[in-house]
PDB file of C-alpha atoms in Angstrom:
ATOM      1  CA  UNK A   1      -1.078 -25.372 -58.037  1.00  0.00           C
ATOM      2  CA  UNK A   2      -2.003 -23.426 -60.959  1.00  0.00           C
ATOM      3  CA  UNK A   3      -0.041 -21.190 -62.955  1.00  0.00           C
ATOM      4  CA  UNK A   4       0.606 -18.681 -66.051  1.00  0.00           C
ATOM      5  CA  UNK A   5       3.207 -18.410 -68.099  1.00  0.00           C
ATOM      6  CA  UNK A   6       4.678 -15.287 -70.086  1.00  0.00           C
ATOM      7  CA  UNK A   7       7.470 -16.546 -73.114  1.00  0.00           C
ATOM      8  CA  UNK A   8       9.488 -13.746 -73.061  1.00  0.00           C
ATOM      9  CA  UNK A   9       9.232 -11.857 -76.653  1.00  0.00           C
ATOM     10  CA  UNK A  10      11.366  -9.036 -78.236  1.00  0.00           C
ATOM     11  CA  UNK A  11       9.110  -6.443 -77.030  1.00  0.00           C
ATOM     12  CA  UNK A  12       9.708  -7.727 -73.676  1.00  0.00           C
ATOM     13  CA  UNK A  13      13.516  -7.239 -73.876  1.00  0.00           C
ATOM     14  CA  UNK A  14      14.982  -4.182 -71.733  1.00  0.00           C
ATOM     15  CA  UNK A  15      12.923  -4.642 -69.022  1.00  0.00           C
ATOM     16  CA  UNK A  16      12.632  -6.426 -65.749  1.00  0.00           C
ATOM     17  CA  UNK A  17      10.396  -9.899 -64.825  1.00  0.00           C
ATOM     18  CA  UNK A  18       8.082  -7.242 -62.532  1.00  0.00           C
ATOM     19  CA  UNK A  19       8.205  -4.781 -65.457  1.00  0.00           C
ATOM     20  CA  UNK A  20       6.972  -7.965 -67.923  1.00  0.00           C
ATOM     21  CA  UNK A  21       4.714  -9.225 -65.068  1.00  0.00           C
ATOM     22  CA  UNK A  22       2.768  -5.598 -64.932  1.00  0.00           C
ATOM     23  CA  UNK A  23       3.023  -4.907 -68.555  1.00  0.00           C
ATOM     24  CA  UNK A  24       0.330  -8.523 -69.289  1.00  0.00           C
ATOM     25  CA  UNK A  25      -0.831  -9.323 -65.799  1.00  0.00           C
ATOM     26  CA  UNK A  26      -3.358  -7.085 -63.513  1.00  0.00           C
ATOM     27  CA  UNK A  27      -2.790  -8.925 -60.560  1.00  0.00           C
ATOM     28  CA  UNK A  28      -3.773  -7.327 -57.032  1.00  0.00           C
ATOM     29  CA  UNK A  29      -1.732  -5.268 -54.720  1.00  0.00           C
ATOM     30  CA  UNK A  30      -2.412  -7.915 -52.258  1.00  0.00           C
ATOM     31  CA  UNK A  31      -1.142 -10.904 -54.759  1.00  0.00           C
ATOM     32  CA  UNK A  32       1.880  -8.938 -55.835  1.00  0.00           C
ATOM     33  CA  UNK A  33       3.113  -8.415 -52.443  1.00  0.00           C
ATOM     34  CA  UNK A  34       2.034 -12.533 -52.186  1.00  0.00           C
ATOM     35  CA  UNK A  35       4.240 -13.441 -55.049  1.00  0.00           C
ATOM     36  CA  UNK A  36       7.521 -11.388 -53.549  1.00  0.00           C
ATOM     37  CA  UNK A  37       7.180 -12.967 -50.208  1.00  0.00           C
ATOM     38  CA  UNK A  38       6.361 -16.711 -51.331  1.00  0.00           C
ATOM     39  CA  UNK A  39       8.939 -15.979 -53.822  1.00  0.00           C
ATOM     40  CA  UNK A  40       6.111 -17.373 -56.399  1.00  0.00           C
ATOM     41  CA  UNK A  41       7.719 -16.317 -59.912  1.00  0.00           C
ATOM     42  CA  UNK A  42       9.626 -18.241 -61.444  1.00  0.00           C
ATOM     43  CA  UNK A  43      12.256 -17.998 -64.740  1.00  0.00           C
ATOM     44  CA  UNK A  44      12.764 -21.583 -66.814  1.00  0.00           C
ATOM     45  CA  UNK A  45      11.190 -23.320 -63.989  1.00  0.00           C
ATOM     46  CA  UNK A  46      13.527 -21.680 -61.342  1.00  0.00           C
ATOM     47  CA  UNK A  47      12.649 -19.022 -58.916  1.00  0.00           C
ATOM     48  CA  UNK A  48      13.910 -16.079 -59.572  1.00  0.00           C
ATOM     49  CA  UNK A  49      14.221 -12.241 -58.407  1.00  0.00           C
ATOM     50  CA  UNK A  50      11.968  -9.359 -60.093  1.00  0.00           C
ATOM     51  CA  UNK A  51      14.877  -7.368 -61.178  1.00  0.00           C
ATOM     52  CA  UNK A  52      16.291  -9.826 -63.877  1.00  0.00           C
ATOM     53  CA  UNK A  53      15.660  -8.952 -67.268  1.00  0.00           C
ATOM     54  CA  UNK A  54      14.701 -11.902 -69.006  1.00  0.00           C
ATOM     55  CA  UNK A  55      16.399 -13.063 -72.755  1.00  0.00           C
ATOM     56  CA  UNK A  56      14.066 -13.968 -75.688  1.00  0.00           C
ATOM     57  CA  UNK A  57      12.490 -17.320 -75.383  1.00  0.00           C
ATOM     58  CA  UNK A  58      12.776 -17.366 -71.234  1.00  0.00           C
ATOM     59  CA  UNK A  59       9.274 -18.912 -69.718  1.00  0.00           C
ATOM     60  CA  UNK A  60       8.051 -16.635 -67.106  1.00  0.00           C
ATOM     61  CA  UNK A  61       5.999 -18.621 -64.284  1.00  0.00           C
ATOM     62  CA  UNK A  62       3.785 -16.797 -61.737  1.00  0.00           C
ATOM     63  CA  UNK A  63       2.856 -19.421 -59.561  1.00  0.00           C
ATOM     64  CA  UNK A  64      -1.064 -19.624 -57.913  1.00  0.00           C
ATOM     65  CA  UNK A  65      -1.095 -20.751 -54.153  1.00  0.00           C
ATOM     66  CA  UNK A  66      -3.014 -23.981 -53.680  1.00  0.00           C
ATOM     67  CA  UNK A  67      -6.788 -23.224 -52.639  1.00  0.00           C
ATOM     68  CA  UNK A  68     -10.000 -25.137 -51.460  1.00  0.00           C
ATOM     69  CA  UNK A  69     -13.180 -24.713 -50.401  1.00  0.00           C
ATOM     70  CA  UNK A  70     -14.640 -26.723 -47.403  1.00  0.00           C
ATOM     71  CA  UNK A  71     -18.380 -26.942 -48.590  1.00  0.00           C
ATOM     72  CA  UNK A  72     -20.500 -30.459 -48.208  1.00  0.00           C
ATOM     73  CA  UNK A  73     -20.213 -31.744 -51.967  1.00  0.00           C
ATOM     74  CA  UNK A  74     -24.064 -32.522 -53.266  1.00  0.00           C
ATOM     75  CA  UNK A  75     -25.200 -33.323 -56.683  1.00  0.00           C
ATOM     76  CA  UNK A  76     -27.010 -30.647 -57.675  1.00  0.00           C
ATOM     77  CA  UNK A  77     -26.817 -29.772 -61.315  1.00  0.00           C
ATOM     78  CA  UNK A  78     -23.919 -27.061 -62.563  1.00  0.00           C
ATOM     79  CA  UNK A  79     -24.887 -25.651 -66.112  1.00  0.00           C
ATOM     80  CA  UNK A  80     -21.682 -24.401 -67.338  1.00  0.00           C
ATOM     81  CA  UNK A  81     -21.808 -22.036 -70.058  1.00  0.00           C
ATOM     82  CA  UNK A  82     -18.233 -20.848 -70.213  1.00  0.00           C
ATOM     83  CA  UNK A  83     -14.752 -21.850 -68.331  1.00  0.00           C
ATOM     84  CA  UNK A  84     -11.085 -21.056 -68.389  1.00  0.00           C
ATOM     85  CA  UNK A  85      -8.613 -21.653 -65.777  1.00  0.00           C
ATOM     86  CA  UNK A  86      -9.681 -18.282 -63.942  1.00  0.00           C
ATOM     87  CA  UNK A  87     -13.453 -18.485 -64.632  1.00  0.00           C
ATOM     88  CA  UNK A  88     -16.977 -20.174 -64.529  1.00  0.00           C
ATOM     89  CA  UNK A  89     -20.057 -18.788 -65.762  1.00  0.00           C
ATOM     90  CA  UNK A  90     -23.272 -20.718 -64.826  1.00  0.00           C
ATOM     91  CA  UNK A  91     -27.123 -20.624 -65.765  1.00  0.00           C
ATOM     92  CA  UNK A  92     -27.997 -21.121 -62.422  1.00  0.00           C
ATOM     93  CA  UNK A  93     -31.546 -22.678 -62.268  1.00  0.00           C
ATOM     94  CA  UNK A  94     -34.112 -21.584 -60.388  1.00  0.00           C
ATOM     95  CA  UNK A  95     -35.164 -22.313 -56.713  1.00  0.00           C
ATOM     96  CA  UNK A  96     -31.212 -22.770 -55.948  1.00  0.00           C
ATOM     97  CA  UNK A  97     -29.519 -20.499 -53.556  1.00  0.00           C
ATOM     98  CA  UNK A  98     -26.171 -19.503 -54.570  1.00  0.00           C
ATOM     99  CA  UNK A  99     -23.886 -19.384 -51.573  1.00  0.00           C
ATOM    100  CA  UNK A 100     -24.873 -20.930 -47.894  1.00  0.00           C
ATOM    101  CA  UNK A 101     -26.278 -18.556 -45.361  1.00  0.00           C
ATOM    102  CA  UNK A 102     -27.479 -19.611 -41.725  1.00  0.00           C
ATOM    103  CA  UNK A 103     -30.472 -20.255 -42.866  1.00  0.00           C
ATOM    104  CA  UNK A 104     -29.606 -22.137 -46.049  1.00  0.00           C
ATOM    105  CA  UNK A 105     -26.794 -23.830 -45.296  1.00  0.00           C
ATOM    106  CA  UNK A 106     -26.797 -26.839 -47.810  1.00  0.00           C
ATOM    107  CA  UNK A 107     -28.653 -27.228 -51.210  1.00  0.00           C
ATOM    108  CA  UNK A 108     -26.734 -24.632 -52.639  1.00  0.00           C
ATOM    109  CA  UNK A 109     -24.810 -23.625 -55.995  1.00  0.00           C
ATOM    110  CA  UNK A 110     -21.601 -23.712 -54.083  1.00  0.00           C
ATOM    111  CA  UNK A 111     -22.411 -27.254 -52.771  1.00  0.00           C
ATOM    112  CA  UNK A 112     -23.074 -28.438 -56.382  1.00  0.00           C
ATOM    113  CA  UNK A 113     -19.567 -26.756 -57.366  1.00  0.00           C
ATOM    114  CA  UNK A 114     -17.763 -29.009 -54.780  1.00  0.00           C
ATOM    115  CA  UNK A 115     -19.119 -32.342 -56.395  1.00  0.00           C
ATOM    116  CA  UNK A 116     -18.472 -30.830 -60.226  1.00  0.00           C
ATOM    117  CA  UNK A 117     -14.636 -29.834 -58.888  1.00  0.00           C
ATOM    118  CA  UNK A 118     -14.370 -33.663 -57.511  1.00  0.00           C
ATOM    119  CA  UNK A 119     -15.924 -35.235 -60.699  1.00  0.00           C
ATOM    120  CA  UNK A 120     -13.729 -33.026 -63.133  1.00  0.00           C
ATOM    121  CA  UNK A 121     -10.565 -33.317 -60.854  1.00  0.00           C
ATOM    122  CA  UNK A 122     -10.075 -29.709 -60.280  1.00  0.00           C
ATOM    123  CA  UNK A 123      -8.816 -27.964 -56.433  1.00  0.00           C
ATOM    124  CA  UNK A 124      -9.473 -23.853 -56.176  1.00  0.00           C
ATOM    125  CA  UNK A 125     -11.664 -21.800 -53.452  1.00  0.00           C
ATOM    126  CA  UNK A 126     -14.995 -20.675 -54.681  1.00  0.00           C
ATOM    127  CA  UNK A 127     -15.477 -17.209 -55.089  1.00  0.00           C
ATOM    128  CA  UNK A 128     -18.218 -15.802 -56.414  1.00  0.00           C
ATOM    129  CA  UNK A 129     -18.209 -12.457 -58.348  1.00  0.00           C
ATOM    130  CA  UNK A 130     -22.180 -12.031 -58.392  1.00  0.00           C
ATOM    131  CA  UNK A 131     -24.739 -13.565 -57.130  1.00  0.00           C
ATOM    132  CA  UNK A 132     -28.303 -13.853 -58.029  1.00  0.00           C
ATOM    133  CA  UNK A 133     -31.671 -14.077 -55.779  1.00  0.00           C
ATOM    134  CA  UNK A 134     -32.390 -17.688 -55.161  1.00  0.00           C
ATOM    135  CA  UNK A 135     -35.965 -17.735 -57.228  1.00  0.00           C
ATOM    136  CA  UNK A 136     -33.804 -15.736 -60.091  1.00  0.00           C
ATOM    137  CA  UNK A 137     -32.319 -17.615 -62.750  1.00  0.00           C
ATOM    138  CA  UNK A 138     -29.502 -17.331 -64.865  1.00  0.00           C
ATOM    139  CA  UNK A 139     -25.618 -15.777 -65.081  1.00  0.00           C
ATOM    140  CA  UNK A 140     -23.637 -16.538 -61.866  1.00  0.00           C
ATOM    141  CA  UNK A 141     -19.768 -16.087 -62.160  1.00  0.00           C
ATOM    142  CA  UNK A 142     -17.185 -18.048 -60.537  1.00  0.00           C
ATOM    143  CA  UNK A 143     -13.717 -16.878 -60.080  1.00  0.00           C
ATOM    144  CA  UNK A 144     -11.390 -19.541 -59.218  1.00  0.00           C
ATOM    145  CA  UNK A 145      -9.027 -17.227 -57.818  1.00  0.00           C
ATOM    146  CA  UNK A 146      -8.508 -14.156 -55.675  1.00  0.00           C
ATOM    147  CA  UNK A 147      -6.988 -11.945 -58.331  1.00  0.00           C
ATOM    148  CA  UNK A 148      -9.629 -12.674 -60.996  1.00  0.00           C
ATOM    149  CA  UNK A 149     -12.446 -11.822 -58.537  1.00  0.00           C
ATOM    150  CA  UNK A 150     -11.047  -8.846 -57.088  1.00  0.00           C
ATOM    151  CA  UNK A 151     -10.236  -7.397 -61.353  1.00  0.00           C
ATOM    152  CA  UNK A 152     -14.057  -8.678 -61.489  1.00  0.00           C
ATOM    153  CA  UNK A 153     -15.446  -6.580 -58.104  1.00  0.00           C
ATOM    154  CA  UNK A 154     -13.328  -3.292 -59.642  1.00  0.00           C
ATOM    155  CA  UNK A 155     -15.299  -3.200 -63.001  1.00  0.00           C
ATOM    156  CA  UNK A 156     -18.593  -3.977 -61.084  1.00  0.00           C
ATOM    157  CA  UNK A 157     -17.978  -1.110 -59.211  1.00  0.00           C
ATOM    158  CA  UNK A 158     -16.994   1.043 -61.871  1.00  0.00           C
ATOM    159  CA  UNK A 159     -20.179   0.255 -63.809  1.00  0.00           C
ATOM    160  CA  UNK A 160     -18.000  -1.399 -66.184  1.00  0.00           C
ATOM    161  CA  UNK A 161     -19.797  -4.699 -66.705  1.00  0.00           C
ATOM    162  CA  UNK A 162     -23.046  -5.069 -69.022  1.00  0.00           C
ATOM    163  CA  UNK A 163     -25.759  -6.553 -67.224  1.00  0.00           C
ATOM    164  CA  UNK A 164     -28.679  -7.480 -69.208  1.00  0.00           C
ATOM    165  CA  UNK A 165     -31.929  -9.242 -68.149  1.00  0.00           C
ATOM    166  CA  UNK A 166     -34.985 -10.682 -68.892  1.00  0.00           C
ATOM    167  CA  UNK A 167     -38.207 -10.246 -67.627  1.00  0.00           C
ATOM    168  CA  UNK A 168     -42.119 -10.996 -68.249  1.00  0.00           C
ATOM    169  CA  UNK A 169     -43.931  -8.284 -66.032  1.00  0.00           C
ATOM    170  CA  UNK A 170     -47.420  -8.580 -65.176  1.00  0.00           C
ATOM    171  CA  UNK A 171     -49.878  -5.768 -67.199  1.00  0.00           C
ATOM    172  CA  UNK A 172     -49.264  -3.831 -71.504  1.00  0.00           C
ATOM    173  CA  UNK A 173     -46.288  -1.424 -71.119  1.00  0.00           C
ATOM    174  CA  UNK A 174     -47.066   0.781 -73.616  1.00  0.00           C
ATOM    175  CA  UNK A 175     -43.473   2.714 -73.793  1.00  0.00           C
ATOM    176  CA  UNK A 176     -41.248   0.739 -76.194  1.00  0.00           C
ATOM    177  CA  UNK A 177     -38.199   1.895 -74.461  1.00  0.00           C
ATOM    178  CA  UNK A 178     -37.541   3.964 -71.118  1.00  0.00           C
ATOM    179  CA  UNK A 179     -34.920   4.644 -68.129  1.00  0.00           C
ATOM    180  CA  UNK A 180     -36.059   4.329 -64.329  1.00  0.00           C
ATOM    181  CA  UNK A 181     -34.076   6.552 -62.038  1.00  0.00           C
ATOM    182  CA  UNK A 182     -35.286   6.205 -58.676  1.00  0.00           C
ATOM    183  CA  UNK A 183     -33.242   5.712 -55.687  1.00  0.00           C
ATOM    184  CA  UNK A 184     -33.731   2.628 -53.468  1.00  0.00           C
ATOM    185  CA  UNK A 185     -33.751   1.375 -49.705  1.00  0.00           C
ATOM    186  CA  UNK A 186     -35.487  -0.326 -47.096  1.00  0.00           C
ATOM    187  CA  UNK A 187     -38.260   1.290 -45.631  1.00  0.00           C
ATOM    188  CA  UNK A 188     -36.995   0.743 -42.249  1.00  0.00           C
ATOM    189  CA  UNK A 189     -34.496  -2.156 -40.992  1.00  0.00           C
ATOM    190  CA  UNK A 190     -36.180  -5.106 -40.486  1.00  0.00           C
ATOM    191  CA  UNK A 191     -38.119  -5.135 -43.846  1.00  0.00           C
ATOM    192  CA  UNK A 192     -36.596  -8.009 -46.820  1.00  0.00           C
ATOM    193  CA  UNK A 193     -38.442  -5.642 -48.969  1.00  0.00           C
ATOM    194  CA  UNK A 194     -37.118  -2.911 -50.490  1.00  0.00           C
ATOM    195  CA  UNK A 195     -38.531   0.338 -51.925  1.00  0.00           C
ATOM    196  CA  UNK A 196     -38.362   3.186 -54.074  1.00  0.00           C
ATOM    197  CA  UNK A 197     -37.366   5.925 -51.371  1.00  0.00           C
ATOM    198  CA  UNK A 198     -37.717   9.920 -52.394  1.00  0.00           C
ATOM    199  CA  UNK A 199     -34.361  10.580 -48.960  1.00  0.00           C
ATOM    200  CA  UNK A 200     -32.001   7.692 -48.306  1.00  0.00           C
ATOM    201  CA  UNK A 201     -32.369   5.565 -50.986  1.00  0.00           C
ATOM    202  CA  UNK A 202     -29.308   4.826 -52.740  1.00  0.00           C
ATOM    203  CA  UNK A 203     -28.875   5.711 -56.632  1.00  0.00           C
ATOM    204  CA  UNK A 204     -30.542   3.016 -58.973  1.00  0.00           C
ATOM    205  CA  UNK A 205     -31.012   3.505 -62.560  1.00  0.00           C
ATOM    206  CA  UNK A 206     -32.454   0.705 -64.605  1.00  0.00           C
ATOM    207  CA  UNK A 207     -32.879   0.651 -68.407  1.00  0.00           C
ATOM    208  CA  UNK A 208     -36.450  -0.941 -69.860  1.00  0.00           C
ATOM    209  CA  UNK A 209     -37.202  -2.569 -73.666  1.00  0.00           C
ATOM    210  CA  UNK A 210     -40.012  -3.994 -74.577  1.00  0.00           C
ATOM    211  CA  UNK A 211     -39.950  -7.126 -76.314  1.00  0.00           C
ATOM    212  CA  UNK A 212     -43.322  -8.266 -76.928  1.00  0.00           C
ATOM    213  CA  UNK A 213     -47.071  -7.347 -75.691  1.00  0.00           C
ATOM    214  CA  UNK A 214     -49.698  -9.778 -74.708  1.00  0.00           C
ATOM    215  CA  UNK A 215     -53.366  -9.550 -73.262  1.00  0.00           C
ATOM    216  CA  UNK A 216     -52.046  -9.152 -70.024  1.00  0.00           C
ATOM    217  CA  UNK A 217     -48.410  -9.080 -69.702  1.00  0.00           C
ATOM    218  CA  UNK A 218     -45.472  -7.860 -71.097  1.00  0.00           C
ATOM    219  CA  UNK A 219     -41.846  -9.680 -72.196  1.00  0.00           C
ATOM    220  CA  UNK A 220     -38.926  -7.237 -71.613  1.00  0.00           C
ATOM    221  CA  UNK A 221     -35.476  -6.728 -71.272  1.00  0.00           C
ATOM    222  CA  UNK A 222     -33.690  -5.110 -68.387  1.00  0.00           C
ATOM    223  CA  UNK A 223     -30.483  -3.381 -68.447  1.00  0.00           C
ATOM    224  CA  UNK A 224     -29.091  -2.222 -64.999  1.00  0.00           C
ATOM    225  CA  UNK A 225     -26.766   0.615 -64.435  1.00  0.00           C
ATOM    226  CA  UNK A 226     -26.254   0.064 -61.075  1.00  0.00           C
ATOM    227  CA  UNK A 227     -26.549  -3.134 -58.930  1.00  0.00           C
ATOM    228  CA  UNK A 228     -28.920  -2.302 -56.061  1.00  0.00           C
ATOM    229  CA  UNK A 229     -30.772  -5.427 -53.897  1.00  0.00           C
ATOM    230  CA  UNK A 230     -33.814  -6.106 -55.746  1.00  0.00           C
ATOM    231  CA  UNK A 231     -33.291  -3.415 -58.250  1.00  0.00           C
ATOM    232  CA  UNK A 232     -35.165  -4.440 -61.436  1.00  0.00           C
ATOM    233  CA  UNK A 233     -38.399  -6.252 -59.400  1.00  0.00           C
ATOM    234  CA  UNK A 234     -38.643  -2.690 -57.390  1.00  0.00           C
ATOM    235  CA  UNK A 235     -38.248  -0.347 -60.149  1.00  0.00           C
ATOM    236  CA  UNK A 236     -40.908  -2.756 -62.378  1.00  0.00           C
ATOM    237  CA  UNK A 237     -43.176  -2.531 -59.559  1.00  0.00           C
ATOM    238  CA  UNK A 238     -43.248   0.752 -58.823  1.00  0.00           C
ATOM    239  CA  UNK A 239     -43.771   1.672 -62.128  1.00  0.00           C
ATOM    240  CA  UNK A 240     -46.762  -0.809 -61.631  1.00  0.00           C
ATOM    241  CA  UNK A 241     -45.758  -3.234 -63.513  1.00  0.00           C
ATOM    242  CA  UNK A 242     -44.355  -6.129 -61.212  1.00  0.00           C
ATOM    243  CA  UNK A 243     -42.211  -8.974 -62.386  1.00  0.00           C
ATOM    244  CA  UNK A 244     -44.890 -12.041 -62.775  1.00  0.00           C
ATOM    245  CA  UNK A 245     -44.825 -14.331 -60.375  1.00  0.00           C
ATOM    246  CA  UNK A 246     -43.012 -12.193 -57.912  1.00  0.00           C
ATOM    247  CA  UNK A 247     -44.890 -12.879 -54.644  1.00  0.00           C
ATOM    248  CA  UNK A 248     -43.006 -10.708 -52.386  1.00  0.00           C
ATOM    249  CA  UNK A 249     -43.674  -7.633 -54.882  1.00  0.00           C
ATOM    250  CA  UNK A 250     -47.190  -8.225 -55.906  1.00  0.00           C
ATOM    251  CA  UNK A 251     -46.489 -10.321 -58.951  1.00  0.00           C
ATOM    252  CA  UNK A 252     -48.651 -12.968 -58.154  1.00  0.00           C
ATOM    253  CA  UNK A 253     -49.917 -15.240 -61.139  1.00  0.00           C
ATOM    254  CA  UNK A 254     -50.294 -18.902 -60.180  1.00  0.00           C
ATOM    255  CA  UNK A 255     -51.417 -20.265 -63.491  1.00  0.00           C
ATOM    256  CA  UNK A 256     -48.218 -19.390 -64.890  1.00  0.00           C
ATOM    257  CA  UNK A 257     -45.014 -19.556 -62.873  1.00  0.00           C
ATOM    258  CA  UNK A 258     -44.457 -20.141 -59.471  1.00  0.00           C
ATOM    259  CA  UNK A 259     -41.684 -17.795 -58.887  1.00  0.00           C
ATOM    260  CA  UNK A 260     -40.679 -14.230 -59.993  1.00  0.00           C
ATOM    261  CA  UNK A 261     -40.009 -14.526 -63.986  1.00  0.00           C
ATOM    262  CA  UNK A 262     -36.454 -12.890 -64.279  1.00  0.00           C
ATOM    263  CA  UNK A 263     -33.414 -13.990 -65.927  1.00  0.00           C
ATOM    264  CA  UNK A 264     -29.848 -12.783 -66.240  1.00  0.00           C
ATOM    265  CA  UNK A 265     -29.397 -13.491 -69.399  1.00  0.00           C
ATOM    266  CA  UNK A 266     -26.232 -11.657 -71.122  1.00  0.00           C
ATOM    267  CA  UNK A 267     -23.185 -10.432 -69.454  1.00  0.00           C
ATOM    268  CA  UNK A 268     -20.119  -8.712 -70.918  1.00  0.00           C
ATOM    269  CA  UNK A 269     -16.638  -7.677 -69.391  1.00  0.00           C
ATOM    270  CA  UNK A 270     -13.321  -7.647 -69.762  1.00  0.00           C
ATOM    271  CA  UNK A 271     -11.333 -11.415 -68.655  1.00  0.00           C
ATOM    272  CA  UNK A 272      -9.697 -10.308 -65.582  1.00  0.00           C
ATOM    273  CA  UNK A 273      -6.275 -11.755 -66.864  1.00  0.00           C
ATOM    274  CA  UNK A 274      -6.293 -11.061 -70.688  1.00  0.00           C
ATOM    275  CA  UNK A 275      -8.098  -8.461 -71.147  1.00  0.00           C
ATOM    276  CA  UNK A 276     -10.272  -9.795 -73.669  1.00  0.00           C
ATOM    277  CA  UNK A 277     -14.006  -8.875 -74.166  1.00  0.00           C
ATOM    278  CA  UNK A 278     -16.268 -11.528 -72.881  1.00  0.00           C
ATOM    279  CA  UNK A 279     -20.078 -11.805 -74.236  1.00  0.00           C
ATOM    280  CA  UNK A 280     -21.781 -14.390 -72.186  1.00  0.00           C
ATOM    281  CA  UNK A 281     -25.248 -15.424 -73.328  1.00  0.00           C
ATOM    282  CA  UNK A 282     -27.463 -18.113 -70.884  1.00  0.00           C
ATOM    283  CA  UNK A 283     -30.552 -19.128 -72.576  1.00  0.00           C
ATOM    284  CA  UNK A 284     -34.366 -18.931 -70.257  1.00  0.00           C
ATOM    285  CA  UNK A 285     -34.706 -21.727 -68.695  1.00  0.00           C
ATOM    286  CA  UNK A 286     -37.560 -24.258 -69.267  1.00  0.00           C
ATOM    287  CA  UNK A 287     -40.496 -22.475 -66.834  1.00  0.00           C
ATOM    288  CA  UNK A 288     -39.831 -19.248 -68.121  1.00  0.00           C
ATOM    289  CA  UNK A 289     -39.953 -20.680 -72.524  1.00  0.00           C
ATOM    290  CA  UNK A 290     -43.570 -22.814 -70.585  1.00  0.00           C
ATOM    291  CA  UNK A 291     -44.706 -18.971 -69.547  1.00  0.00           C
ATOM    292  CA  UNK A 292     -44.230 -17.688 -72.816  1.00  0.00           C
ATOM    293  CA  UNK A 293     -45.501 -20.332 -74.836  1.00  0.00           C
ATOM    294  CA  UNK A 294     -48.785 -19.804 -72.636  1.00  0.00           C
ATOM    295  CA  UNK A 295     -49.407 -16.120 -73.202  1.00  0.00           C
ATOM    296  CA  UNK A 296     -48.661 -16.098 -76.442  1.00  0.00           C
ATOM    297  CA  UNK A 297     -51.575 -18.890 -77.235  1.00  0.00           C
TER     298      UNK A 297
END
């Protein structure tokens, strides 16, 4: 069982352990109510009521309940770019789903994070706070408990986390820099595909840099404003520029990758517990540098 501790401080003094506990924690609704009826708070290593006010020096112990996942453990490789006790951030490869599905139900990311828990001794349920399209490489984030995932989910909604990608896009762009607003759906329900859509699409607003020309392609990067299924590959290729590689959109280019040439490559937000500004960098991965170093000769 995990747990944080709060040493009580001067500025602390006055006020009660929930007082303290609000003032430097933003747990849940759900996980406060949690903590009052597990009675998971705790003052010098004794549980204790919210009402006390603490003295200078008490230790002030929240407590996390016990959790595990149940996924088959595999040894598929976990790139770990950054990790606390509330967080992972991966550079998942490419070709790897992230989380099982009925049709994919082993050989995934989350199957990989069973066997790194076991081989680093560590117990929590996975939960992941984004996920990435299985031929899509790059950031996925972990949160190894309920409160930092749901802190995570609030500032994805809110638009409040910097997502930044990379791209190399078949065709010269000849803009250096531009915004695509277009709204996006399916076309009808049983299409994977989706599409710019002029009624019923759902706002999408993508931000485009170039970053170098070739003969034939372009290098970019991709900031998105909103987080829309297949946002940047539709927006690229309706602009008529599709992501190279991507089959499904009309990026076909066999000669230089075999799957869609995007990368989530930078992330920032705030640490779900601290507060702290988080700049999380994962560098391309090998097929995507092997692309490069081919246009560029």
């Amino acid at each position: 069982m995990g747990k944080y501790n709060h040493t009580v401080t001067e500025s602390d003094i006055g006020f009660s352990i929930n007082q303290i506990i609000k003032a430097n924690y933003k747990f849940s609704s759900r996980f406060k109510t949690k903590m009052k009826f597990q009675k998971l708070v705790d003052l010098n290593g004794e549980p204790t009521p919210g009402f006390i006010k603490p003295k200078i020096g008490d230790v002030i112990s929240i407590r996390l309940p016990e959790e595990t996942s149940d996924f088959p453990s595999e040894d598929i490789p976990i790139n770990v770019i950054y990790e606390d006790e509330d967080l992972i951030f991966i550079n998942k490869q490419p070709g790897v789903i992230v989380h099982p599905t009925k049709g994919h139900p082993l050989h995934t990311i989350a199957n990989g994070l069973m066997k790194y828990m076991q081989d680093n001794n560590q117990s929590y349920k996975i939960r992941f706070a984004n996920r990435i399209d299985m031929d899509t490489s790059g950031i996925v984030i972990v949160a190894k408990n309920a409160n930092s995932q749901h802190d995570i989910s609030h500032q994805m909604r809110a638009n409040a986390v910097h997502k930044q990608y990379i791209a190399i896009v078949n065709g010269v762009i000849e803009d250096d820099e531009f915004t695509i607003d277009e709204p996006i759906g399916r076309p009808n329900e049983e299409s994977i595909q989706r599409t710019v859509l002029s009624e019923g699409g759902k706002d999408a607003i993508t931000d485009v840099k170039v970053l170098e020309r070739f003969k034939n392609n372009t290098l970019v990067e991709v900031t998105l404003h909103t987080g829309r299924t297949h946002q940047i590959r539709v927006h690229l290729t309706h602009i008529g520029h599709p992501i190279t590689g991507d089959h499904l959109y009309g990026g076909n280019a066999p000669k230089l990758i075999d799957r869609q040439a995007l990368h989530a490559a930078k992330m920032i937000l705030k640490h779900p517990m601290t507060g702290e500004q988080l700049e999380i960098e994962a560098p391309l991965p090998d097929d995507m540098k092997k692309c490069l170093a081919i246009l560029r000769k």
